[in-house]
Amino acid sequence: MNEPVYSIRHVIVQLVRGPIYQEDSLLWARLLMDRGEVESHFHRMGLELVLEEEAGYAFLRNESSDETEDEGDAAVIEGEAPLPRLMRRNPLSFLPTVLLLELRERLLRHDQSVDGTDHLYLEFKEIVEFMRSYCGETGNEKKVENKISAAVKRLTDLSLLRQIPNRSEVIYRVEPILRAKLPIDQIEAVRDRLKGQLGSEENTDDEDEESEAGE
């Protein structure tokens, strides 16, 4: 059977939907082939292509003349009205934010280790163990697992986690794009924002929006 042929249009559509990873070999090859044209296309829309060839991922973010990008629109060209923000932010509630921080810190320790592996893999039961204490006082193990499973699904939907198929155990890979979505210099700020929230019953119900998972 012939392999499908991907055009630059497929690359553009996928980038609008979410990241492209090196594992998607045909799309990745097309992106590298047409990188300049893809960058130009999104630049006209006020978007920046972030492509980390060595790490094997690419995604879009809003261009901005202000690196903080708290409220700002896309980067402004002199004499031109600012473009509206095209890439919406993804607010995270409390438990997914905690999971995001826990995964980023584990990824940092993994990067600093000497085990020689390229990726960080975690079994779901490992995630349950280190997330359990954030779920509040409950004797209902099923409820705890459901809360954690929902947080895992949220980060999976954002392409920050990927479930490894065809395994007897439920195993997730922490995607390398997390390094770009939550840089090292922002870890402390996220941690500080979560301090004082851990004992709140409102947060253990996982209702408050505490953070953003990039764009």
GROMACS .gro file of C-alpha atoms in nm:
model
  215
    1MET     CA    1   0.000   0.000   0.000
    2ASN     CA    2   0.135   0.341  -0.097
    3GLU     CA    3   0.207   0.586   0.184
    4PRO     CA    4  -0.019   0.895   0.191
    5VAL     CA    5   0.121   1.212   0.039
    6TYR     CA    6   0.119   1.515   0.267
    7SER     CA    7   0.124   1.870   0.133
    8ILE     CA    8   0.205   2.195   0.306
    9ARG     CA    9  -0.169   2.233   0.364
   10HIS     CA   10  -0.169   1.925   0.585
   11VAL     CA   11   0.118   2.074   0.787
   12ILE     CA   12  -0.062   2.406   0.830
   13VAL     CA   13  -0.388   2.244   0.937
   14GLN     CA   14  -0.214   2.017   1.189
   15LEU     CA   15  -0.019   2.306   1.342
   16VAL     CA   16  -0.343   2.498   1.390
   17ARG     CA   17  -0.488   2.193   1.565
   18GLY     CA   18  -0.181   2.123   1.780
   19PRO     CA   19   0.189   2.031   1.782
   20ILE     CA   20   0.364   1.819   1.522
   21TYR     CA   21   0.606   1.557   1.655
   22GLN     CA   22   0.894   1.383   1.484
   23GLU     CA   23   0.710   1.052   1.528
   24ASP     CA   24   0.460   1.178   1.270
   25SER     CA   25   0.737   1.116   1.019
   26LEU     CA   26   0.560   1.219   0.697
   27LEU     CA   27   0.419   1.542   0.838
   28TRP     CA   28   0.751   1.616   1.008
   29ALA     CA   29   0.946   1.566   0.686
   30ARG     CA   30   0.706   1.794   0.499
   31LEU     CA   31   0.735   2.060   0.769
   32LEU     CA   32   1.115   2.057   0.746
   33MET     CA   33   1.095   2.072   0.367
   34ASP     CA   34   0.859   2.371   0.365
   35ARG     CA   35   0.968   2.538   0.688
   36GLY     CA   36   1.030   2.881   0.537
   37GLU     CA   37   0.694   2.891   0.363
   38VAL     CA   38   0.514   2.769   0.676
   39GLU     CA   39   0.686   3.037   0.886
   40SER     CA   40   0.589   3.307   0.635
   41HIS     CA   41   0.229   3.187   0.623
   42PHE     CA   42   0.183   3.206   0.999
   43HIS     CA   43   0.385   3.526   1.035
   44ARG     CA   44   0.127   3.702   0.818
   45MET     CA   45  -0.132   3.588   1.073
   46GLY     CA   46   0.067   3.713   1.372
   47LEU     CA   47   0.181   3.364   1.473
   48GLU     CA   48   0.530   3.226   1.535
   49LEU     CA   49   0.640   2.875   1.443
   50VAL     CA   50   0.848   2.724   1.722
   51LEU     CA   51   1.044   2.432   1.578
   52GLU     CA   52   1.293   2.237   1.789
   53GLU     CA   53   1.446   2.001   1.537
   54GLU     CA   54   1.674   1.819   1.781
   55ALA     CA   55   1.394   1.767   2.035
   56GLY     CA   56   1.154   1.669   1.758
   57TYR     CA   57   0.854   1.898   1.800
   58ALA     CA   58   0.695   2.208   1.651
   59PHE     CA   59   0.405   2.426   1.762
   60LEU     CA   60   0.255   2.771   1.715
   61ARG     CA   61   0.240   3.063   1.954
   62ASN     CA   62   0.130   3.423   1.926
   63GLU     CA   63   0.394   3.668   1.818
   64SER     CA   64   0.429   3.950   2.067
   65SER     CA   65   0.636   4.260   2.117
   66ASP     CA   66   0.597   4.202   2.493
   67GLU     CA   67   0.755   3.881   2.617
   68THR     CA   68   0.524   3.866   2.915
   69GLU     CA   69   0.217   3.849   2.691
   70ASP     CA   70  -0.018   3.889   2.984
   71GLU     CA   71  -0.294   4.052   2.784
   72GLY     CA   72  -0.121   4.171   2.471
   73ASP     CA   73  -0.212   4.121   2.110
   74ALA     CA   74   0.026   3.989   1.847
   75ALA     CA   75   0.340   4.189   1.771
   76VAL     CA   76   0.256   4.533   1.635
   77ILE     CA   77   0.406   4.663   1.311
   78GLU     CA   78   0.464   5.038   1.324
   79GLY     CA   79   0.168   5.226   1.184
   80GLU     CA   80  -0.051   4.916   1.175
   81ALA     CA   81  -0.340   4.831   1.404
   82PRO     CA   82  -0.259   4.537   1.634
   83LEU     CA   83  -0.372   4.193   1.525
   84PRO     CA   84  -0.615   4.007   1.750
   85ARG     CA   85  -0.481   3.707   1.940
   86LEU     CA   86  -0.543   3.395   1.730
   87MET     CA   87  -0.409   3.119   1.954
   88ARG     CA   88  -0.634   3.092   2.256
   89ARG     CA   89  -0.488   3.016   2.595
   90ASN     CA   90  -0.575   2.695   2.774
   91PRO     CA   91  -0.668   2.765   3.136
   92LEU     CA   92  -0.603   2.477   3.372
   93SER     CA   93  -0.792   2.401   3.691
   94PHE     CA   94  -0.608   2.316   4.011
   95LEU     CA   95  -0.533   1.945   3.976
   96PRO     CA   96  -0.410   1.959   3.612
   97THR     CA   97  -0.190   2.254   3.715
   98VAL     CA   98  -0.037   2.050   3.996
   99LEU     CA   99   0.018   1.759   3.758
  100LEU     CA  100   0.180   1.995   3.507
  101LEU     CA  101   0.421   2.119   3.773
  102GLU     CA  102   0.496   1.770   3.904
  103LEU     CA  103   0.570   1.642   3.553
  104ARG     CA  104   0.790   1.942   3.472
  105GLU     CA  105   0.995   1.896   3.788
  106ARG     CA  106   1.033   1.524   3.718
  107LEU     CA  107   1.135   1.603   3.361
  108LEU     CA  108   1.396   1.844   3.495
  109ARG     CA  109   1.537   1.578   3.728
  110HIS     CA  110   1.531   1.329   3.440
  111ASP     CA  111   1.729   1.573   3.223
  112GLN     CA  112   1.986   1.609   3.500
  113SER     CA  113   2.021   1.234   3.551
  114VAL     CA  114   2.269   1.008   3.374
  115ASP     CA  115   2.041   0.719   3.281
  116GLY     CA  116   2.088   0.793   2.913
  117THR     CA  117   1.722   0.772   2.809
  118ASP     CA  118   1.575   1.035   2.580
  119HIS     CA  119   1.223   1.038   2.722
  120LEU     CA  120   1.056   1.024   3.060
  121TYR     CA  121   0.795   0.748   3.095
  122LEU     CA  122   0.556   0.708   3.386
  123GLU     CA  123   0.303   0.440   3.465
  124PHE     CA  124  -0.043   0.565   3.554
  125LYS     CA  125  -0.012   0.402   3.896
  126GLU     CA  126   0.304   0.609   3.959
  127ILE     CA  127   0.115   0.925   3.871
  128VAL     CA  128  -0.165   0.826   4.108
  129GLU     CA  129   0.086   0.779   4.391
  130PHE     CA  130   0.250   1.121   4.364
  131MET     CA  131  -0.080   1.300   4.294
  132ARG     CA  132  -0.285   1.131   4.565
  133SER     CA  133  -0.201   1.385   4.837
  134TYR     CA  134  -0.343   1.670   4.626
  135CYS     CA  135  -0.688   1.513   4.599
  136GLY     CA  136  -0.806   1.604   4.948
  137GLU     CA  137  -0.920   1.384   5.233
  138THR     CA  138  -1.107   1.093   5.080
  139GLY     CA  139  -1.135   0.725   5.151
  140ASN     CA  140  -1.281   0.663   4.808
  141GLU     CA  141  -0.994   0.525   4.598
  142LYS     CA  142  -1.207   0.518   4.283
  143LYS     CA  143  -1.289   0.886   4.323
  144VAL     CA  144  -0.921   0.969   4.367
  145GLU     CA  145  -0.824   0.776   4.054
  146ASN     CA  146  -1.104   0.940   3.856
  147LYS     CA  147  -0.983   1.287   3.956
  148ILE     CA  148  -0.626   1.205   3.860
  149SER     CA  149  -0.737   1.036   3.539
  150ALA     CA  150  -0.926   1.353   3.440
  151ALA     CA  151  -0.613   1.563   3.502
  152VAL     CA  152  -0.404   1.321   3.294
  153LYS     CA  153  -0.659   1.337   3.012
  154ARG     CA  154  -0.649   1.718   3.020
  155LEU     CA  155  -0.272   1.721   2.968
  156THR     CA  156  -0.299   1.444   2.709
  157ASP     CA  157  -0.551   1.655   2.516
  158LEU     CA  158  -0.297   1.940   2.525
  159SER     CA  159  -0.028   1.707   2.380
  160LEU     CA  160   0.183   1.732   2.696
  161LEU     CA  161   0.139   1.361   2.772
  162ARG     CA  162   0.106   1.070   2.532
  163GLN     CA  163  -0.020   0.725   2.622
  164ILE     CA  164   0.201   0.447   2.489
  165PRO     CA  165  -0.017   0.198   2.298
  166ASN     CA  166  -0.017  -0.180   2.317
  167ARG     CA  167   0.117  -0.211   2.670
  168SER     CA  168  -0.015  -0.431   2.948
  169GLU     CA  169   0.033  -0.141   3.190
  170VAL     CA  170  -0.101   0.211   3.128
  171ILE     CA  171   0.216   0.408   3.051
  172TYR     CA  172   0.253   0.772   2.951
  173ARG     CA  173   0.540   0.958   2.794
  174VAL     CA  174   0.602   1.312   2.910
  175GLU     CA  175   0.632   1.501   2.585
  176PRO     CA  176   0.948   1.711   2.541
  177ILE     CA  177   0.734   2.008   2.437
  178LEU     CA  178   0.662   2.056   2.809
  179ARG     CA  179   1.011   2.208   2.839
  180ALA     CA  180   0.902   2.491   2.608
  181LYS     CA  181   0.552   2.526   2.751
  182LEU     CA  182   0.682   2.559   3.109
  183PRO     CA  183   1.041   2.688   3.102
  184ILE     CA  184   1.265   2.632   3.403
  185ASP     CA  185   1.252   3.000   3.500
  186GLN     CA  186   0.873   2.981   3.537
  187ILE     CA  187   0.858   2.670   3.757
  188GLU     CA  188   0.904   2.865   4.080
  189ALA     CA  189   0.630   3.113   3.986
  190VAL     CA  190   0.382   2.831   3.926
  191ARG     CA  191   0.485   2.661   4.250
  192ASP     CA  192   0.438   2.986   4.444
  193ARG     CA  193   0.093   3.032   4.291
  194LEU     CA  194  -0.010   2.689   4.415
  195LYS     CA  195   0.119   2.737   4.769
  196GLY     CA  196  -0.161   2.818   5.006
  197GLN     CA  197  -0.409   2.653   4.770
  198LEU     CA  198  -0.337   2.293   4.866
  199GLY     CA  199  -0.555   2.288   5.176
  200SER     CA  200  -0.852   2.459   5.013
  201GLU     CA  201  -1.160   2.247   4.973
  202GLU     CA  202  -1.252   2.446   4.664
  203ASN     CA  203  -0.930   2.342   4.494
  204THR     CA  204  -0.950   1.979   4.592
  205ASP     CA  205  -1.283   1.978   4.411
  206ASP     CA  206  -1.076   2.080   4.107
  207GLU     CA  207  -1.287   2.380   4.013
  208ASP     CA  208  -1.054   2.680   4.023
  209GLU     CA  209  -0.856   2.791   3.720
  210GLU     CA  210  -0.499   2.845   3.834
  211SER     CA  211  -0.270   2.833   3.536
  212GLU     CA  212  -0.235   2.825   3.161
  213ALA     CA  213  -0.074   2.557   2.951
  214GLY     CA  214   0.072   2.793   2.697
  215GLU     CA  215  -0.096   2.856   2.366
   0.00000   0.00000   0.00000
